Coordinates of C-alpha atoms in Angstrom, one line a residue:
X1 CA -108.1 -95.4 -105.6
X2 CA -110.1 -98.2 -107.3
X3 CA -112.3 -100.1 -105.2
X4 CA -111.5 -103.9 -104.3
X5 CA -113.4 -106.5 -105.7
X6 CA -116.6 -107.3 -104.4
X7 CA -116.1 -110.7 -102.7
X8 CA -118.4 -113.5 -102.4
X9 CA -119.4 -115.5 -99.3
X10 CA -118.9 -119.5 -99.8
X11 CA -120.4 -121.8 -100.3
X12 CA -118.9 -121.5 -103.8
X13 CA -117.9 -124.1 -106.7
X14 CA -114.1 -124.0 -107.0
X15 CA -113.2 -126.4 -109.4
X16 CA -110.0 -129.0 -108.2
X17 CA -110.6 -127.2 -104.6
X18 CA -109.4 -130.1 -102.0
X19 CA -111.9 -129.3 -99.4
X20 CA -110.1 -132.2 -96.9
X21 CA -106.8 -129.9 -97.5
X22 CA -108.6 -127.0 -96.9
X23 CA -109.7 -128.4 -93.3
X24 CA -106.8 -130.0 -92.7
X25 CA -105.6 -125.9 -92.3
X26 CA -108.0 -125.5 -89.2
X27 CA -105.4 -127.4 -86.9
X28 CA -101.9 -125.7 -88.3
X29 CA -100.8 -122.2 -87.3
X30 CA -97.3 -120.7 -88.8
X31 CA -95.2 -118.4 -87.4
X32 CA -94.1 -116.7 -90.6
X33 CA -96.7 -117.3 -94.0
X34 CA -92.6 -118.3 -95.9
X35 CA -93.1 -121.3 -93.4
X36 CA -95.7 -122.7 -95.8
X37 CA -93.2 -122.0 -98.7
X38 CA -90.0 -122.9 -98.3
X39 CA -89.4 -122.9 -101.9
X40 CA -90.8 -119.8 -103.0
X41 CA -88.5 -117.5 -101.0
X42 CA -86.3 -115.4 -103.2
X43 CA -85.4 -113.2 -100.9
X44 CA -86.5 -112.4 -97.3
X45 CA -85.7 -109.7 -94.4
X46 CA -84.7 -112.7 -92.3
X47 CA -82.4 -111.5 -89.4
X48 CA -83.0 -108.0 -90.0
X49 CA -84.0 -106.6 -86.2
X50 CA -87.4 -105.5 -87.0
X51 CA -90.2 -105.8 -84.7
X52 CA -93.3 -107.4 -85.6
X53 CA -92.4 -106.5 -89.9
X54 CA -91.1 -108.5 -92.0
X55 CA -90.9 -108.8 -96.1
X56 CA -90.3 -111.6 -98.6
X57 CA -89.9 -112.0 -102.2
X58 CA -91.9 -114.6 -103.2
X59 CA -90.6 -117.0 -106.8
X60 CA -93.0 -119.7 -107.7
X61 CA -94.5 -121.9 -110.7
X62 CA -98.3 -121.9 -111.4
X63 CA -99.9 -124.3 -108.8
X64 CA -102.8 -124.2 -106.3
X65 CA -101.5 -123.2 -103.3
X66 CA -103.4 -123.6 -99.4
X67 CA -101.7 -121.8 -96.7
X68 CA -102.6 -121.8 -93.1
X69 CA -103.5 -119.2 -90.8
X70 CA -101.1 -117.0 -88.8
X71 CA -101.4 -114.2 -86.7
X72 CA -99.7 -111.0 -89.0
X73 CA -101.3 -108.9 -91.1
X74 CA -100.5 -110.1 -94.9
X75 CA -99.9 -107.5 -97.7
X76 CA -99.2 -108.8 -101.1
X77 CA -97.8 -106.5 -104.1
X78 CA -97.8 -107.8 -107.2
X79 CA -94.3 -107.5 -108.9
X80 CA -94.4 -109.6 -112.1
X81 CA -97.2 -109.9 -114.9
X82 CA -100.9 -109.5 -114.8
X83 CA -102.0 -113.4 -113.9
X84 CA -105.7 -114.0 -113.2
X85 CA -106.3 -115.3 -109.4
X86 CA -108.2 -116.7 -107.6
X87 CA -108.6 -116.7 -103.9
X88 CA -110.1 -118.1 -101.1
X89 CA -109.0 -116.0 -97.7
X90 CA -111.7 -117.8 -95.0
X91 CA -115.4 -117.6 -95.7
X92 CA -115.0 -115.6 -98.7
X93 CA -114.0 -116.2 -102.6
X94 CA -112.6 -114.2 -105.1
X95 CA -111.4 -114.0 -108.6
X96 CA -109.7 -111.2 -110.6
X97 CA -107.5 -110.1 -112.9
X98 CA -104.1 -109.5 -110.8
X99 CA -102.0 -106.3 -112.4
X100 CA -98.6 -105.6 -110.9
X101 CA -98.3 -102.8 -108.4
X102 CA -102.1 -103.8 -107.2
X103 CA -102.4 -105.0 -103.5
X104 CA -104.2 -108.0 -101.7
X105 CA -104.7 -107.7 -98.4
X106 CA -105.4 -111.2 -95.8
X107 CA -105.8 -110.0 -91.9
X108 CA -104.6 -112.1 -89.3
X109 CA -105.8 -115.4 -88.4
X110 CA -107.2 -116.2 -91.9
X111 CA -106.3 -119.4 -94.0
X112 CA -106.1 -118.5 -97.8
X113 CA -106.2 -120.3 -100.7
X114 CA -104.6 -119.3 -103.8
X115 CA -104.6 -120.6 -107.9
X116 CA -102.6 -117.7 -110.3
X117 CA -102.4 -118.7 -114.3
X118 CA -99.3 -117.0 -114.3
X119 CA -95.9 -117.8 -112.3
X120 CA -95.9 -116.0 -108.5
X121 CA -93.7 -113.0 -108.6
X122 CA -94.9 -111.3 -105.4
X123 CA -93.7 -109.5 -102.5
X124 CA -95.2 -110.0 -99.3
X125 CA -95.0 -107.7 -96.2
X126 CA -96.2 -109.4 -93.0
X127 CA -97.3 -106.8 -90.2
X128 CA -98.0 -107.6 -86.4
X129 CA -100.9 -107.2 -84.8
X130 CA -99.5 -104.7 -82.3
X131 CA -98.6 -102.1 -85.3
X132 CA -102.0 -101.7 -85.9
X133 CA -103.2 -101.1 -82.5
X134 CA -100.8 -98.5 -81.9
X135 CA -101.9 -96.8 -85.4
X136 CA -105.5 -97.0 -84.5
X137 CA -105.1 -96.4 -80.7
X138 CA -106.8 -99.9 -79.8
X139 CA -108.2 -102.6 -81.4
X140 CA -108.6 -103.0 -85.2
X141 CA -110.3 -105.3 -87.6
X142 CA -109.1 -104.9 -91.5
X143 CA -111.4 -105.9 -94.1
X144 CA -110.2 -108.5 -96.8
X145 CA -108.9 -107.2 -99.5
X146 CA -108.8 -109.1 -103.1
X147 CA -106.7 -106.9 -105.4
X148 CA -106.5 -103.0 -105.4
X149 CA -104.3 -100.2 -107.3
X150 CA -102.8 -98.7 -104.1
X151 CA -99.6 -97.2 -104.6
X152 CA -98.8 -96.0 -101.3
X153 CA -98.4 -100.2 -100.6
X154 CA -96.6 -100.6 -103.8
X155 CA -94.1 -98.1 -102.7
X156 CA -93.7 -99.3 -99.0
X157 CA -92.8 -103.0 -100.7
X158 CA -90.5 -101.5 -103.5
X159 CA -88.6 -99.6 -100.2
X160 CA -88.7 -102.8 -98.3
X161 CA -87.5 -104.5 -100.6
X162 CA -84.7 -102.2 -101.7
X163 CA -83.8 -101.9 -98.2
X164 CA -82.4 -105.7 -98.1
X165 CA -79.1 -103.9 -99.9
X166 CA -78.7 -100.9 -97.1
X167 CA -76.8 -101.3 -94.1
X168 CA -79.8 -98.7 -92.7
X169 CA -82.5 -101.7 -92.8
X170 CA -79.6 -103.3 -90.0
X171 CA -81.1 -100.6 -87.9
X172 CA -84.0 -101.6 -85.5
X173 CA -85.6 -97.8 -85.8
X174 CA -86.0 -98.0 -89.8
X175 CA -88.3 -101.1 -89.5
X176 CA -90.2 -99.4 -86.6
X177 CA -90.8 -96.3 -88.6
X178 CA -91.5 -98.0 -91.8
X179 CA -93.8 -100.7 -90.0
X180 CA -96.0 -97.6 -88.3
X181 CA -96.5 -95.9 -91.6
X182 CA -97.9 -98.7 -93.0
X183 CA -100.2 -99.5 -90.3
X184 CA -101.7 -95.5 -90.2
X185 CA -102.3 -96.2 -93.9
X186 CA -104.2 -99.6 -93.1
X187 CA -105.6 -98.3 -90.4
X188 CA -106.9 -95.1 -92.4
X189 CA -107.8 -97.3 -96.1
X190 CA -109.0 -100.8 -94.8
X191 CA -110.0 -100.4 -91.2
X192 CA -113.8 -102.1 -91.0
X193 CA -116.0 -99.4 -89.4
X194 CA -115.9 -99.4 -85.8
X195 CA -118.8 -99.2 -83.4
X196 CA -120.0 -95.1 -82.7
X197 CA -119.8 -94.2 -78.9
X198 CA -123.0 -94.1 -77.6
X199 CA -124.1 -90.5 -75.0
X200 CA -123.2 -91.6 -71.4
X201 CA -121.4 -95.1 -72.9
X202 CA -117.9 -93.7 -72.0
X203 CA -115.5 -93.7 -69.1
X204 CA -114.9 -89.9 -67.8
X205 CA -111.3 -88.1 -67.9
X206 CA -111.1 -88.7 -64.5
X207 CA -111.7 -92.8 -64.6
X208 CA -109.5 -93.3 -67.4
X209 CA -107.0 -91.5 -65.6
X210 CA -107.2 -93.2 -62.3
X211 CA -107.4 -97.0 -64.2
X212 CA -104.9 -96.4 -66.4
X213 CA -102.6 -95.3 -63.4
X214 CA -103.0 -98.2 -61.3
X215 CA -102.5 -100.8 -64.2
X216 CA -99.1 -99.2 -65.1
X217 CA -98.3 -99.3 -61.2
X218 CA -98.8 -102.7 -61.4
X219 CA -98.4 -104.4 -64.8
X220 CA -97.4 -107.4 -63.0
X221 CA -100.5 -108.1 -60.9
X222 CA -103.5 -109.7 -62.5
X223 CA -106.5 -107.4 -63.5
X224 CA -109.7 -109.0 -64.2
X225 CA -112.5 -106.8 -65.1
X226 CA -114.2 -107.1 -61.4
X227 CA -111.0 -105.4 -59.9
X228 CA -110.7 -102.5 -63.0
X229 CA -114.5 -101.6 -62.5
X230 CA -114.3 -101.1 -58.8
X231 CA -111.6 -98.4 -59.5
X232 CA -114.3 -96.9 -61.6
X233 CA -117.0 -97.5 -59.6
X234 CA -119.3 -99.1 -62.0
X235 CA -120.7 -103.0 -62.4
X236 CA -118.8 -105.4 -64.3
X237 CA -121.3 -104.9 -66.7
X238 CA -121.6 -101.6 -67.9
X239 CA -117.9 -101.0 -67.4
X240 CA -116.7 -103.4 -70.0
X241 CA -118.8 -101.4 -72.9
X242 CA -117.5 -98.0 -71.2
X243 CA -114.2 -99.1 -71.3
X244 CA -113.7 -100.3 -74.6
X245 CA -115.8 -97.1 -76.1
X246 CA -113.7 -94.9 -74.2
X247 CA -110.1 -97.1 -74.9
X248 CA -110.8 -98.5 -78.3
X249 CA -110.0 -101.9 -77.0
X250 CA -111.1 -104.5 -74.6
X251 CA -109.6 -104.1 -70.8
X252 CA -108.1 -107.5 -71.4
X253 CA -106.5 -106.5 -74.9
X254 CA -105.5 -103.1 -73.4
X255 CA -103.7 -104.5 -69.9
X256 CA -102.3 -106.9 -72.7
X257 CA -100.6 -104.2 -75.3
X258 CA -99.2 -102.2 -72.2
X259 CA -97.6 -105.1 -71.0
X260 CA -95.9 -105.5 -73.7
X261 CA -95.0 -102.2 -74.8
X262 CA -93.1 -102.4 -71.0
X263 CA -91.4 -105.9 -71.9
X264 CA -90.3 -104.5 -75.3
X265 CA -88.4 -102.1 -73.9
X266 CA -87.3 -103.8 -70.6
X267 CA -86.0 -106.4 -73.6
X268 CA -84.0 -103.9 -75.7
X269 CA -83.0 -101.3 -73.3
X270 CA -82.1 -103.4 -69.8
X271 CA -79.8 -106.7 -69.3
X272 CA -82.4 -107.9 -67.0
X273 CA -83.2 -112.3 -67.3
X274 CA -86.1 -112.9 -69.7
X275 CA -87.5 -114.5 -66.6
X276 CA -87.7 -111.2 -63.9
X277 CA -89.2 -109.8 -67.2
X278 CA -91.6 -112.1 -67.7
X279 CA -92.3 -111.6 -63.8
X280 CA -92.6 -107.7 -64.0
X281 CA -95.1 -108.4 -67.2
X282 CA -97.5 -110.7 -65.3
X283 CA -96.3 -113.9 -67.3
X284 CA -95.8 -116.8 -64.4
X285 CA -92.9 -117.7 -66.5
X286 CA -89.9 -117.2 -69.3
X287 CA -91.5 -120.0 -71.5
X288 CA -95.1 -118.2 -71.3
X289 CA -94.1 -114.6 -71.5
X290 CA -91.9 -115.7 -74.7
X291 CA -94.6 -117.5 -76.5
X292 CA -96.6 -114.2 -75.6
X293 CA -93.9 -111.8 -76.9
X294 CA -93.4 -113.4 -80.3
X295 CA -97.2 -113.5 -80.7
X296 CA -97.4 -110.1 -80.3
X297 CA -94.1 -108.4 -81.8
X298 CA -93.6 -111.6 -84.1
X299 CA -90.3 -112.2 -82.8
X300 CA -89.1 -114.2 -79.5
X301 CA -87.4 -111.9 -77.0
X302 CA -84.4 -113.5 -77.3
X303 CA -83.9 -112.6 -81.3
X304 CA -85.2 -109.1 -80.6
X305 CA -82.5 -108.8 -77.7
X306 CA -79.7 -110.2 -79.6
X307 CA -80.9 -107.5 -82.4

């Protein structure tokens, strides 16, 4: 696999870069990157029932192009011909020569900025969050990623895109299977390199066990750190570092992803009110625990029940 292109950290010269569009993208969020571009949407895997995937097929003329930040993971295949770009994706800058089948990839939370010479014949996958902690086991941070021959990606858009024709893509389990493959290979290809476990830095068997039984007992009570480290009988302190070495994640973000692995499937496999949900999640109410579900799965419970 060839490496990506070495990117470079702004300050740098762009010329016809609109820097007061560019900060105008601090205070707008999307829900979906196809939000931005209305126009540019071929084809998409709208009301398909997957959770937290989705893909788009993405038409458009030459053009500079600013998008605001969103919370998915964005993977772009190339599908038409080479075009050189150049890219902005937060605090760095890059420029290449784009050949089709190569991949770009743009974490979460990033705004980009975009200028092709030739017209945008793309497919885009968007991938939640949550995908990639389950992958990796906790938290995750992927690396920008300006243009690489990967063809494991290439294939997963080809299939994604093919799958638009199939009455199996109307299945919730083929986007759950097809979402988890592609975050192992993130996780395993892009992942930035954690933080090594330090001798003595980790929670024993025996702690984990014990904290990780009580939260599940009680997914619906609050847990702030204080209340997790008595369990384990250390300090605030020293029990935040032990517990992310030993979880992968912070005791915030981990109470966070099991409660809404439990709402996920309270969602799709009870008829219980979005609101005793939200209730039996910790969320004081329907309007919170939804904003909270589609920020995590990137659907609202109410689309991924009616899927």
């Amino acid at each position: 696999m060839t490496p990506p292109l070495t990117a470079r950290h702004t300050p740098l010269a762009i010329e016809g870069f609109d820097t007061a569009h560019w900060r105008a993208l601090a205070d707008k969020r999307l829900d979906h990157p196809w939000q931005a571009l209305p126009d540019h949407v071929h084809r998409s895997s709208a009301g398909r029932p997957w959770q937290g995937l989705a893909v788009w097929h993405q038409v458009g003329p030459v053009g500079d192009l600013y998008v605001p930040a969103h919370s998915n993971c964005v993977i772009l295949v190339r599908r038409g011909n080479p075009t050189q770009l150049l890219q902005r994706h937060g605090d760095l800058v890059g420029e290449r020569l784009w050949q089709r089948g190569e991949s770009v990839i743009l974490p979460g939370d990033t705004p980009s900025f975009w200028r092709s010479s030739a017209v945008r014949d793309n497919i885009h996958i968007d991938l939640a969050p949550a995908w990639l902690q389950r992958a990796a086991g906790g938290d995750v941070a992927l690396g920008q990623c300006f243009g690489r021959k990967d063809p494991v990606l290439a294939a997963f858009a080809d299939l994604l895109l093919a799958s638009l024709d199939n009455n199996a893509s109307l299945q919730p389990a083929f986007g759950e299977h097809i979402a988890m493959g592609i975050a192992i290979h993130l996780v395993e290809n892009y992942a930035l390199p954690g933080e090594r476990p330090r001798t003595g830095a980790t929670l024993t068997s025996r702690q984990m066990r014990q904290l990780t039984e009580a939260v599940m007992a009680g997914l619906h009570e609050p847990w702030p750190v204080a209340r997790l480290a008595d369990i384990a009988g250390l300090s605030p302190f020293h029990f935040a570092r032990a517990f992310k070495m030993s979880f992968g994640a912070t005791p915030h973000a981990w109470v966070h992803f099991q409660r809404m692995e439990l709402a996920a499937r309270l969602v799709r496999d009870s008829r219980k009110p979005l609101l005793e949900i939200a209730l039996l999640t910790g969320h004081p109410s329907a309007a919170h625990f939804s904003h909270a579900f589609r920020r995590h799965w990137g659907v609202t419970p109410s689309d991924y029940r009616r899927s």
